[in-house]
C-alpha cells in the first residue's frame, strides 16, 4: 500500500487512518429494497470496539456526509436478487455487496450472505458511533467475522473521514470518484481468473480472507461524487457510457441545494441501473463482458450479461446542509 506523507493538518493517505463524527444519530440503514428492515443492534455489543476506534482523536470534527440514493434491479423480476447496498450511520458510509450466484446450485439463497454482511457493516459502525475515527478495513474484518451464514460475496465499503474517503474492497464490485466532470478514480477488480472474482464467505466456505482486500484512502472535497456498483453494471456498460450518465445532470449535484442533490443521486442511480439492465438483455450488443470473453477464449461473443444490477450514487456534502430538518 502506497502511503504518501501528508502536509501538517491534513489527513494522511493511509487506509486505516480515518476520522469520524463526534456525535452520531440513530443508524440510517437501507437494503436493496425499502421494505427490508435490518434487525436492531442495541442488544448486541461489539467486542472489538477498541480495534475499530484505536486511532481516535477526540478533537476531530467531521465536515462532510453523503446525500445518496441507490437502485437494485434483480435479474429475475420475481426474485429478491443477490445484490445489496447500504447507506448507514448518519450517511457517512456507503457499501455494495454482490452475492455469488453459484450457491443456488446447493439450494442456498445466494443473496442472504451479501445482505447479512452489509447488515454487520452498519452494526459495527453504529457501535463505534461516538468515536471520531474508524477504519473501513476494520469494519470489513469485523463484519466478516460476525457473518455466520453459508454463501459468499464481493463487497466494496467506503467511509467518509474528514477530507478523505476510506475504501476497502474484495472482488469485482467497484467504486468511482468524480471531481466535477473528471473521473478521479476507479477501483481495479480483483479476479482469480476470468469470471471468478475474489470473494468473502461464511464458515467452512472456500473463499478469500479480508486480508486480501484492497485498501485506498482518497482525498475528497465538497460535492465530489462517489458511485458504487456491482458487476452487473460494469459487465454491461463501458466507462465512457458510465461517465456520460454520471455527468449528465452534474449541475444539480454541484448546486448546494439538498433537494437538487438528492434528485441527482436518485435519477443518476436509476439511469445507470436501467441502462445496464436494458443492455444485459440485448442479444447483439458489444459489452465489456463480451470483449473480455473474446480476449479470454479467442472467439467472438456478443450480447449483454444477464445479472443482478446495483448502482449507489452519493454526493459528498458539507455538514451544514444537514441542518435542514427535512434532510434529517
PDB file of C-alpha atoms in Angstrom, residues 6-302:
ATOM      1  CA  UNK A   6       0.583  14.433   4.258  1.00  0.00           C
ATOM      2  CA  UNK A   7       1.124  18.155   4.988  1.00  0.00           C
ATOM      3  CA  UNK A   8       0.588  19.290   8.585  1.00  0.00           C
ATOM      4  CA  UNK A   9      -3.082  19.353   9.489  1.00  0.00           C
ATOM      5  CA  UNK A  10      -4.124  17.109   6.600  1.00  0.00           C
ATOM      6  CA  UNK A  11      -5.414  13.554   6.793  1.00  0.00           C
ATOM      7  CA  UNK A  12      -2.636  11.092   5.897  1.00  0.00           C
ATOM      8  CA  UNK A  13      -3.304   8.919   2.849  1.00  0.00           C
ATOM      9  CA  UNK A  14      -3.320   5.715   4.859  1.00  0.00           C
ATOM     10  CA  UNK A  15      -6.225   3.330   4.505  1.00  0.00           C
ATOM     11  CA  UNK A  16      -6.517   2.556   8.208  1.00  0.00           C
ATOM     12  CA  UNK A  17      -6.220   6.192   9.371  1.00  0.00           C
ATOM     13  CA  UNK A  18      -9.605   7.982   9.290  1.00  0.00           C
ATOM     14  CA  UNK A  19     -11.789  10.180  11.479  1.00  0.00           C
ATOM     15  CA  UNK A  20     -15.421  10.006  12.420  1.00  0.00           C
ATOM     16  CA  UNK A  21     -18.193  12.263  13.717  1.00  0.00           C
ATOM     17  CA  UNK A  22     -18.093  13.074  17.407  1.00  0.00           C
ATOM     18  CA  UNK A  23     -21.806  12.501  17.842  1.00  0.00           C
ATOM     19  CA  UNK A  24     -23.828  10.015  15.794  1.00  0.00           C
ATOM     20  CA  UNK A  25     -27.604   9.959  15.474  1.00  0.00           C
ATOM     21  CA  UNK A  26     -29.504   6.655  15.066  1.00  0.00           C
ATOM     22  CA  UNK A  27     -28.447   4.395  12.262  1.00  0.00           C
ATOM     23  CA  UNK A  28     -29.835   5.090   8.808  1.00  0.00           C
ATOM     24  CA  UNK A  29     -29.826   1.762   7.071  1.00  0.00           C
ATOM     25  CA  UNK A  30     -31.153   0.786   3.706  1.00  0.00           C
ATOM     26  CA  UNK A  31     -31.082  -2.544   1.973  1.00  0.00           C
ATOM     27  CA  UNK A  32     -31.665  -3.090  -1.683  1.00  0.00           C
ATOM     28  CA  UNK A  33     -35.416  -2.758  -1.053  1.00  0.00           C
ATOM     29  CA  UNK A  34     -37.004  -0.176   1.170  1.00  0.00           C
ATOM     30  CA  UNK A  35     -39.379  -2.738   2.688  1.00  0.00           C
ATOM     31  CA  UNK A  36     -36.487  -4.629   4.270  1.00  0.00           C
ATOM     32  CA  UNK A  37     -35.573  -3.596   7.795  1.00  0.00           C
ATOM     33  CA  UNK A  38     -32.355  -4.669   9.433  1.00  0.00           C
ATOM     34  CA  UNK A  39     -32.510  -6.004  12.994  1.00  0.00           C
ATOM     35  CA  UNK A  40     -31.779  -3.640  15.849  1.00  0.00           C
ATOM     36  CA  UNK A  41     -28.243  -3.791  17.121  1.00  0.00           C
ATOM     37  CA  UNK A  42     -28.981  -2.309  20.507  1.00  0.00           C
ATOM     38  CA  UNK A  43     -28.921  -5.740  22.162  1.00  0.00           C
ATOM     39  CA  UNK A  44     -25.566  -6.740  20.691  1.00  0.00           C
ATOM     40  CA  UNK A  45     -22.283  -5.395  21.985  1.00  0.00           C
ATOM     41  CA  UNK A  46     -19.287  -5.475  19.716  1.00  0.00           C
ATOM     42  CA  UNK A  47     -16.211  -6.782  21.448  1.00  0.00           C
ATOM     43  CA  UNK A  48     -13.743  -5.225  19.016  1.00  0.00           C
ATOM     44  CA  UNK A  49     -14.644  -1.565  19.601  1.00  0.00           C
ATOM     45  CA  UNK A  50     -11.058  -0.757  20.627  1.00  0.00           C
ATOM     46  CA  UNK A  51      -9.844  -2.192  17.292  1.00  0.00           C
ATOM     47  CA  UNK A  52     -12.257  -0.139  15.232  1.00  0.00           C
ATOM     48  CA  UNK A  53     -11.576   3.060  17.107  1.00  0.00           C
ATOM     49  CA  UNK A  54      -7.968   2.590  18.094  1.00  0.00           C
ATOM     50  CA  UNK A  55      -6.796   5.708  16.251  1.00  0.00           C
ATOM     51  CA  UNK A  56      -9.435   8.005  17.759  1.00  0.00           C
ATOM     52  CA  UNK A  57      -8.671  11.667  18.325  1.00  0.00           C
ATOM     53  CA  UNK A  58     -11.253  13.496  20.403  1.00  0.00           C
ATOM     54  CA  UNK A  59     -10.579  16.831  18.711  1.00  0.00           C
ATOM     55  CA  UNK A  60     -11.613  15.551  15.270  1.00  0.00           C
ATOM     56  CA  UNK A  61     -14.549  17.166  13.503  1.00  0.00           C
ATOM     57  CA  UNK A  62     -16.349  15.573  10.567  1.00  0.00           C
ATOM     58  CA  UNK A  63     -17.019  18.199   7.874  1.00  0.00           C
ATOM     59  CA  UNK A  64     -18.841  16.020   5.315  1.00  0.00           C
ATOM     60  CA  UNK A  65     -21.624  13.495   4.944  1.00  0.00           C
ATOM     61  CA  UNK A  66     -23.245  11.777   1.982  1.00  0.00           C
ATOM     62  CA  UNK A  67     -26.520  12.505   0.360  1.00  0.00           C
ATOM     63  CA  UNK A  68     -27.078   9.273  -1.536  1.00  0.00           C
ATOM     64  CA  UNK A  69     -29.569   7.028  -3.306  1.00  0.00           C
ATOM     65  CA  UNK A  70     -29.343   3.572  -4.830  1.00  0.00           C
ATOM     66  CA  UNK A  71     -31.117   1.261  -7.233  1.00  0.00           C
ATOM     67  CA  UNK A  72     -31.181  -2.539  -7.417  1.00  0.00           C
ATOM     68  CA  UNK A  73     -32.684  -4.467 -10.332  1.00  0.00           C
ATOM     69  CA  UNK A  74     -32.702  -8.259  -9.853  1.00  0.00           C
ATOM     70  CA  UNK A  75     -32.028 -10.261 -12.994  1.00  0.00           C
ATOM     71  CA  UNK A  76     -35.345 -12.054 -12.474  1.00  0.00           C
ATOM     72  CA  UNK A  77     -38.306  -9.788 -11.759  1.00  0.00           C
ATOM     73  CA  UNK A  78     -39.944 -12.261  -9.382  1.00  0.00           C
ATOM     74  CA  UNK A  79     -36.804 -12.836  -7.293  1.00  0.00           C
ATOM     75  CA  UNK A  80     -35.250 -10.964  -4.386  1.00  0.00           C
ATOM     76  CA  UNK A  81     -31.846 -10.939  -6.024  1.00  0.00           C
ATOM     77  CA  UNK A  82     -28.300 -11.416  -4.805  1.00  0.00           C
ATOM     78  CA  UNK A  83     -27.108  -7.794  -4.558  1.00  0.00           C
ATOM     79  CA  UNK A  84     -27.458  -5.420  -1.614  1.00  0.00           C
ATOM     80  CA  UNK A  85     -26.479  -1.881  -0.716  1.00  0.00           C
ATOM     81  CA  UNK A  86     -26.478   0.210   2.461  1.00  0.00           C
ATOM     82  CA  UNK A  87     -26.308   3.877   3.393  1.00  0.00           C
ATOM     83  CA  UNK A  88     -25.516   3.848   7.088  1.00  0.00           C
ATOM     84  CA  UNK A  89     -24.532   5.772  10.186  1.00  0.00           C
ATOM     85  CA  UNK A  90     -25.614   9.357   9.526  1.00  0.00           C
ATOM     86  CA  UNK A  91     -24.983   8.985   5.788  1.00  0.00           C
ATOM     87  CA  UNK A  92     -21.285   8.527   6.460  1.00  0.00           C
ATOM     88  CA  UNK A  93     -20.747   5.129   4.887  1.00  0.00           C
ATOM     89  CA  UNK A  94     -21.797   3.553   1.598  1.00  0.00           C
ATOM     90  CA  UNK A  95     -21.400  -0.106   0.658  1.00  0.00           C
ATOM     91  CA  UNK A  96     -22.405  -2.570  -2.062  1.00  0.00           C
ATOM     92  CA  UNK A  97     -22.193  -6.371  -1.974  1.00  0.00           C
ATOM     93  CA  UNK A  98     -22.872  -8.921  -4.708  1.00  0.00           C
ATOM     94  CA  UNK A  99     -23.729 -12.447  -3.583  1.00  0.00           C
ATOM     95  CA  UNK A 100     -22.160 -15.222  -5.652  1.00  0.00           C
ATOM     96  CA  UNK A 101     -24.942 -16.815  -7.659  1.00  0.00           C
ATOM     97  CA  UNK A 102     -23.494 -20.322  -7.909  1.00  0.00           C
ATOM     98  CA  UNK A 103     -24.709 -21.058  -4.350  1.00  0.00           C
ATOM     99  CA  UNK A 104     -28.182 -21.693  -5.749  1.00  0.00           C
ATOM    100  CA  UNK A 105     -26.822 -24.969  -7.140  1.00  0.00           C
ATOM    101  CA  UNK A 106     -26.639 -26.130  -3.499  1.00  0.00           C
ATOM    102  CA  UNK A 107     -30.139 -24.824  -2.666  1.00  0.00           C
ATOM    103  CA  UNK A 108     -28.653 -21.902  -0.711  1.00  0.00           C
ATOM    104  CA  UNK A 109     -30.045 -18.373  -1.030  1.00  0.00           C
ATOM    105  CA  UNK A 110     -27.201 -16.628  -2.864  1.00  0.00           C
ATOM    106  CA  UNK A 111     -28.275 -13.177  -1.664  1.00  0.00           C
ATOM    107  CA  UNK A 112     -28.531 -13.936   2.035  1.00  0.00           C
ATOM    108  CA  UNK A 113     -24.797 -13.692   2.728  1.00  0.00           C
ATOM    109  CA  UNK A 114     -24.424 -10.335   0.943  1.00  0.00           C
ATOM    110  CA  UNK A 115     -27.326  -8.809   2.882  1.00  0.00           C
ATOM    111  CA  UNK A 116     -26.152 -10.110   6.263  1.00  0.00           C
ATOM    112  CA  UNK A 117     -22.590  -8.974   5.565  1.00  0.00           C
ATOM    113  CA  UNK A 118     -23.759  -5.402   4.938  1.00  0.00           C
ATOM    114  CA  UNK A 119     -26.054  -5.546   7.971  1.00  0.00           C
ATOM    115  CA  UNK A 120     -22.958  -6.241  10.033  1.00  0.00           C
ATOM    116  CA  UNK A 121     -21.046  -3.376   8.400  1.00  0.00           C
ATOM    117  CA  UNK A 122     -23.750  -0.994   9.610  1.00  0.00           C
ATOM    118  CA  UNK A 123     -23.978  -2.708  13.003  1.00  0.00           C
ATOM    119  CA  UNK A 124     -20.269  -2.334  13.644  1.00  0.00           C
ATOM    120  CA  UNK A 125     -20.205   1.289  12.508  1.00  0.00           C
ATOM    121  CA  UNK A 126     -23.102   2.200  14.777  1.00  0.00           C
ATOM    122  CA  UNK A 127     -21.370   0.532  17.710  1.00  0.00           C
ATOM    123  CA  UNK A 128     -18.454   2.961  17.432  1.00  0.00           C
ATOM    124  CA  UNK A 129     -20.720   5.890  16.610  1.00  0.00           C
ATOM    125  CA  UNK A 130     -19.373   8.073  19.415  1.00  0.00           C
ATOM    126  CA  UNK A 131     -15.790   7.656  18.265  1.00  0.00           C
ATOM    127  CA  UNK A 132     -14.290  10.255  15.927  1.00  0.00           C
ATOM    128  CA  UNK A 133     -12.186   7.813  13.921  1.00  0.00           C
ATOM    129  CA  UNK A 134     -12.876   4.452  12.290  1.00  0.00           C
ATOM    130  CA  UNK A 135     -11.241   2.185   9.714  1.00  0.00           C
ATOM    131  CA  UNK A 136     -13.096   0.682   6.742  1.00  0.00           C
ATOM    132  CA  UNK A 137     -10.730  -2.297   6.839  1.00  0.00           C
ATOM    133  CA  UNK A 138     -11.563  -2.958  10.486  1.00  0.00           C
ATOM    134  CA  UNK A 139     -15.256  -2.709   9.622  1.00  0.00           C
ATOM    135  CA  UNK A 140     -14.752  -5.331   6.922  1.00  0.00           C
ATOM    136  CA  UNK A 141     -12.853  -7.672   9.248  1.00  0.00           C
ATOM    137  CA  UNK A 142     -15.484  -7.355  11.972  1.00  0.00           C
ATOM    138  CA  UNK A 143     -18.435  -7.762   9.594  1.00  0.00           C
ATOM    139  CA  UNK A 144     -16.853 -10.844   8.040  1.00  0.00           C
ATOM    140  CA  UNK A 145     -16.183 -12.352  11.467  1.00  0.00           C
ATOM    141  CA  UNK A 146     -19.801 -11.801  12.571  1.00  0.00           C
ATOM    142  CA  UNK A 147     -21.480 -13.090   9.383  1.00  0.00           C
ATOM    143  CA  UNK A 148     -22.065 -16.781  10.026  1.00  0.00           C
ATOM    144  CA  UNK A 149     -24.210 -17.596   7.001  1.00  0.00           C
ATOM    145  CA  UNK A 150     -23.392 -20.004   4.200  1.00  0.00           C
ATOM    146  CA  UNK A 151     -22.585 -18.147   0.998  1.00  0.00           C
ATOM    147  CA  UNK A 152     -20.053 -15.703  -0.385  1.00  0.00           C
ATOM    148  CA  UNK A 153     -19.979 -12.209  -1.820  1.00  0.00           C
ATOM    149  CA  UNK A 154     -17.881  -9.488  -3.327  1.00  0.00           C
ATOM    150  CA  UNK A 155     -18.040  -6.199  -1.420  1.00  0.00           C
ATOM    151  CA  UNK A 156     -16.918  -2.567  -1.523  1.00  0.00           C
ATOM    152  CA  UNK A 157     -17.129  -0.267   1.529  1.00  0.00           C
ATOM    153  CA  UNK A 158     -16.439   3.476   1.683  1.00  0.00           C
ATOM    154  CA  UNK A 159     -16.384   5.679   4.780  1.00  0.00           C
ATOM    155  CA  UNK A 160     -16.048   9.458   4.922  1.00  0.00           C
ATOM    156  CA  UNK A 161     -13.301  10.523   7.326  1.00  0.00           C
ATOM    157  CA  UNK A 162     -12.773  14.268   7.305  1.00  0.00           C
ATOM    158  CA  UNK A 163     -11.276  15.133   3.899  1.00  0.00           C
ATOM    159  CA  UNK A 164     -10.632  11.503   2.941  1.00  0.00           C
ATOM    160  CA  UNK A 165     -12.691   8.599   1.697  1.00  0.00           C
ATOM    161  CA  UNK A 166     -11.535   5.341   3.261  1.00  0.00           C
ATOM    162  CA  UNK A 167     -12.198   2.445   0.875  1.00  0.00           C
ATOM    163  CA  UNK A 168     -11.796  -1.310   1.141  1.00  0.00           C
ATOM    164  CA  UNK A 169     -12.995  -3.860  -1.391  1.00  0.00           C
ATOM    165  CA  UNK A 170     -12.883  -7.536  -2.286  1.00  0.00           C
ATOM    166  CA  UNK A 171     -13.640  -8.759  -5.803  1.00  0.00           C
ATOM    167  CA  UNK A 172     -15.197  -7.024  -8.774  1.00  0.00           C
ATOM    168  CA  UNK A 173     -17.741  -4.657  -7.241  1.00  0.00           C
ATOM    169  CA  UNK A 174     -16.286  -1.213  -7.900  1.00  0.00           C
ATOM    170  CA  UNK A 175     -16.117   2.365  -6.683  1.00  0.00           C
ATOM    171  CA  UNK A 176     -15.766   5.529  -8.780  1.00  0.00           C
ATOM    172  CA  UNK A 177     -14.917   9.050  -7.587  1.00  0.00           C
ATOM    173  CA  UNK A 178     -15.686  12.110  -9.725  1.00  0.00           C
ATOM    174  CA  UNK A 179     -14.401  15.635  -9.128  1.00  0.00           C
ATOM    175  CA  UNK A 180     -16.656  17.773 -11.271  1.00  0.00           C
ATOM    176  CA  UNK A 181     -16.832  16.113 -14.678  1.00  0.00           C
ATOM    177  CA  UNK A 182     -13.467  14.411 -14.240  1.00  0.00           C
ATOM    178  CA  UNK A 183     -13.190  10.757 -13.219  1.00  0.00           C
ATOM    179  CA  UNK A 184     -10.713  10.872 -10.352  1.00  0.00           C
ATOM    180  CA  UNK A 185     -10.531   7.156  -9.538  1.00  0.00           C
ATOM    181  CA  UNK A 186     -11.976   3.777 -10.451  1.00  0.00           C
ATOM    182  CA  UNK A 187     -11.024   0.740  -8.391  1.00  0.00           C
ATOM    183  CA  UNK A 188      -9.405  -2.185 -10.180  1.00  0.00           C
ATOM    184  CA  UNK A 189     -11.207  -5.522  -9.976  1.00  0.00           C
ATOM    185  CA  UNK A 190      -9.697  -8.470  -8.125  1.00  0.00           C
ATOM    186  CA  UNK A 191     -10.002 -11.712 -10.109  1.00  0.00           C
ATOM    187  CA  UNK A 192      -8.562 -15.174  -9.610  1.00  0.00           C
ATOM    188  CA  UNK A 193      -9.369 -15.765 -13.280  1.00  0.00           C
ATOM    189  CA  UNK A 194     -11.964 -14.702 -15.828  1.00  0.00           C
ATOM    190  CA  UNK A 195     -15.435 -14.543 -14.237  1.00  0.00           C
ATOM    191  CA  UNK A 196     -14.063 -15.724 -10.863  1.00  0.00           C
ATOM    192  CA  UNK A 197     -13.717 -12.721  -8.535  1.00  0.00           C
ATOM    193  CA  UNK A 198     -12.205 -12.632  -5.085  1.00  0.00           C
ATOM    194  CA  UNK A 199     -14.965 -13.071  -2.502  1.00  0.00           C
ATOM    195  CA  UNK A 200     -15.572 -13.282   1.210  1.00  0.00           C
ATOM    196  CA  UNK A 201     -17.504 -16.273   2.558  1.00  0.00           C
ATOM    197  CA  UNK A 202     -19.176 -17.759   5.579  1.00  0.00           C
ATOM    198  CA  UNK A 203     -17.877 -20.528   7.868  1.00  0.00           C
ATOM    199  CA  UNK A 204     -16.363 -23.537   6.089  1.00  0.00           C
ATOM    200  CA  UNK A 205     -16.702 -21.824   2.704  1.00  0.00           C
ATOM    201  CA  UNK A 206     -13.840 -21.837   0.245  1.00  0.00           C
ATOM    202  CA  UNK A 207     -13.343 -18.097  -0.012  1.00  0.00           C
ATOM    203  CA  UNK A 208     -10.813 -15.315   0.368  1.00  0.00           C
ATOM    204  CA  UNK A 209      -9.725 -13.514   3.519  1.00  0.00           C
ATOM    205  CA  UNK A 210     -10.342  -9.853   4.401  1.00  0.00           C
ATOM    206  CA  UNK A 211      -6.548  -9.563   4.497  1.00  0.00           C
ATOM    207  CA  UNK A 212      -6.561  -9.939   0.704  1.00  0.00           C
ATOM    208  CA  UNK A 213      -8.754  -6.862   0.304  1.00  0.00           C
ATOM    209  CA  UNK A 214      -7.501  -3.776  -1.489  1.00  0.00           C
ATOM    210  CA  UNK A 215      -7.349  -0.598   0.613  1.00  0.00           C
ATOM    211  CA  UNK A 216      -7.375   3.008  -0.538  1.00  0.00           C
ATOM    212  CA  UNK A 217      -7.573   6.437   1.034  1.00  0.00           C
ATOM    213  CA  UNK A 218      -8.776   9.070  -1.405  1.00  0.00           C
ATOM    214  CA  UNK A 219      -8.816  12.839  -0.740  1.00  0.00           C
ATOM    215  CA  UNK A 220     -12.279  14.297  -1.356  1.00  0.00           C
ATOM    216  CA  UNK A 221     -13.816  17.768  -1.458  1.00  0.00           C
ATOM    217  CA  UNK A 222     -17.323  19.127  -1.133  1.00  0.00           C
ATOM    218  CA  UNK A 223     -19.616  17.971  -3.940  1.00  0.00           C
ATOM    219  CA  UNK A 224     -17.343  15.229  -5.205  1.00  0.00           C
ATOM    220  CA  UNK A 225     -19.499  12.360  -6.459  1.00  0.00           C
ATOM    221  CA  UNK A 226     -18.987   8.734  -5.423  1.00  0.00           C
ATOM    222  CA  UNK A 227     -20.571   5.793  -7.245  1.00  0.00           C
ATOM    223  CA  UNK A 228     -20.518   2.148  -6.154  1.00  0.00           C
ATOM    224  CA  UNK A 229     -21.678  -0.630  -8.475  1.00  0.00           C
ATOM    225  CA  UNK A 230     -21.902  -4.391  -8.754  1.00  0.00           C
ATOM    226  CA  UNK A 231     -20.522  -6.179 -11.784  1.00  0.00           C
ATOM    227  CA  UNK A 232     -23.996  -6.212 -13.332  1.00  0.00           C
ATOM    228  CA  UNK A 233     -23.288  -2.586 -14.219  1.00  0.00           C
ATOM    229  CA  UNK A 234     -19.621  -2.994 -15.079  1.00  0.00           C
ATOM    230  CA  UNK A 235     -20.082  -6.011 -17.364  1.00  0.00           C
ATOM    231  CA  UNK A 236     -22.701  -4.211 -19.440  1.00  0.00           C
ATOM    232  CA  UNK A 237     -21.648  -0.550 -19.654  1.00  0.00           C
ATOM    233  CA  UNK A 238     -18.366   0.854 -20.932  1.00  0.00           C
ATOM    234  CA  UNK A 239     -16.559   3.525 -18.925  1.00  0.00           C
ATOM    235  CA  UNK A 240     -17.487   6.333 -21.333  1.00  0.00           C
ATOM    236  CA  UNK A 241     -21.161   5.376 -21.040  1.00  0.00           C
ATOM    237  CA  UNK A 242     -20.975   5.487 -17.246  1.00  0.00           C
ATOM    238  CA  UNK A 243     -19.165   8.842 -17.400  1.00  0.00           C
ATOM    239  CA  UNK A 244     -21.842  10.338 -19.657  1.00  0.00           C
ATOM    240  CA  UNK A 245     -24.652   9.396 -17.284  1.00  0.00           C
ATOM    241  CA  UNK A 246     -22.728  10.421 -14.159  1.00  0.00           C
ATOM    242  CA  UNK A 247     -22.022  13.917 -15.548  1.00  0.00           C
ATOM    243  CA  UNK A 248     -25.276  14.458 -17.465  1.00  0.00           C
ATOM    244  CA  UNK A 249     -27.017  16.446 -14.690  1.00  0.00           C
ATOM    245  CA  UNK A 250     -23.938  17.390 -12.712  1.00  0.00           C
ATOM    246  CA  UNK A 251     -25.174  20.951 -12.142  1.00  0.00           C
ATOM    247  CA  UNK A 252     -27.749  19.524  -9.702  1.00  0.00           C
ATOM    248  CA  UNK A 253     -25.030  17.700  -7.748  1.00  0.00           C
ATOM    249  CA  UNK A 254     -22.986  20.897  -7.500  1.00  0.00           C
ATOM    250  CA  UNK A 255     -25.923  23.164  -6.641  1.00  0.00           C
ATOM    251  CA  UNK A 256     -25.632  23.050  -2.860  1.00  0.00           C
ATOM    252  CA  UNK A 257     -29.404  22.599  -2.629  1.00  0.00           C
ATOM    253  CA  UNK A 258     -30.219  19.366  -0.746  1.00  0.00           C
ATOM    254  CA  UNK A 259     -33.332  18.587  -2.800  1.00  0.00           C
ATOM    255  CA  UNK A 260     -31.454  19.035  -6.069  1.00  0.00           C
ATOM    256  CA  UNK A 261     -28.574  16.899  -4.842  1.00  0.00           C
ATOM    257  CA  UNK A 262     -30.965  14.104  -3.853  1.00  0.00           C
ATOM    258  CA  UNK A 263     -32.707  14.348  -7.225  1.00  0.00           C
ATOM    259  CA  UNK A 264     -29.325  13.959  -8.919  1.00  0.00           C
ATOM    260  CA  UNK A 265     -28.438  10.884  -6.830  1.00  0.00           C
ATOM    261  CA  UNK A 266     -31.798   9.213  -7.395  1.00  0.00           C
ATOM    262  CA  UNK A 267     -32.062   9.980 -11.107  1.00  0.00           C
ATOM    263  CA  UNK A 268     -28.446   9.029 -11.810  1.00  0.00           C
ATOM    264  CA  UNK A 269     -28.566   5.723  -9.919  1.00  0.00           C
ATOM    265  CA  UNK A 270     -31.813   4.844 -11.705  1.00  0.00           C
ATOM    266  CA  UNK A 271     -30.421   5.806 -15.122  1.00  0.00           C
ATOM    267  CA  UNK A 272     -27.265   3.726 -14.744  1.00  0.00           C
ATOM    268  CA  UNK A 273     -29.120   0.688 -13.399  1.00  0.00           C
ATOM    269  CA  UNK A 274     -31.852   0.813 -16.029  1.00  0.00           C
ATOM    270  CA  UNK A 275     -29.385   1.354 -18.894  1.00  0.00           C
ATOM    271  CA  UNK A 276     -27.315  -1.593 -17.676  1.00  0.00           C
ATOM    272  CA  UNK A 277     -30.459  -3.724 -17.360  1.00  0.00           C
ATOM    273  CA  UNK A 278     -31.521  -2.956 -20.922  1.00  0.00           C
ATOM    274  CA  UNK A 279     -28.034  -3.761 -22.206  1.00  0.00           C
ATOM    275  CA  UNK A 280     -27.882  -7.011 -20.217  1.00  0.00           C
ATOM    276  CA  UNK A 281     -30.927  -8.284 -22.099  1.00  0.00           C
ATOM    277  CA  UNK A 282     -29.528  -7.485 -25.553  1.00  0.00           C
ATOM    278  CA  UNK A 283     -28.641 -10.409 -27.814  1.00  0.00           C
ATOM    279  CA  UNK A 284     -26.430  -8.367 -30.113  1.00  0.00           C
ATOM    280  CA  UNK A 285     -24.729  -5.589 -28.125  1.00  0.00           C
ATOM    281  CA  UNK A 286     -20.971  -5.370 -27.713  1.00  0.00           C
ATOM    282  CA  UNK A 287     -20.272  -5.076 -23.985  1.00  0.00           C
ATOM    283  CA  UNK A 288     -17.268  -5.097 -21.643  1.00  0.00           C
ATOM    284  CA  UNK A 289     -18.171  -8.684 -20.776  1.00  0.00           C
ATOM    285  CA  UNK A 290     -18.348  -9.813 -24.401  1.00  0.00           C
ATOM    286  CA  UNK A 291     -14.982  -8.210 -25.116  1.00  0.00           C
ATOM    287  CA  UNK A 292     -13.388  -9.861 -22.072  1.00  0.00           C
ATOM    288  CA  UNK A 293     -14.892 -13.186 -23.142  1.00  0.00           C
ATOM    289  CA  UNK A 294     -13.350 -12.856 -26.592  1.00  0.00           C
ATOM    290  CA  UNK A 295      -9.971 -11.925 -25.111  1.00  0.00           C
ATOM    291  CA  UNK A 296     -10.102 -14.929 -22.782  1.00  0.00           C
ATOM    292  CA  UNK A 297     -11.350 -17.589 -25.202  1.00  0.00           C
ATOM    293  CA  UNK A 298     -10.290 -16.240 -28.584  1.00  0.00           C
ATOM    294  CA  UNK A 299     -13.682 -16.263 -30.284  1.00  0.00           C
ATOM    295  CA  UNK A 300     -16.431 -13.709 -30.596  1.00  0.00           C
ATOM    296  CA  UNK A 301     -19.179 -13.289 -28.031  1.00  0.00           C
ATOM    297  CA  UNK A 302     -21.936 -10.730 -28.353  1.00  0.00           C
TER     298      UNK A 302
END
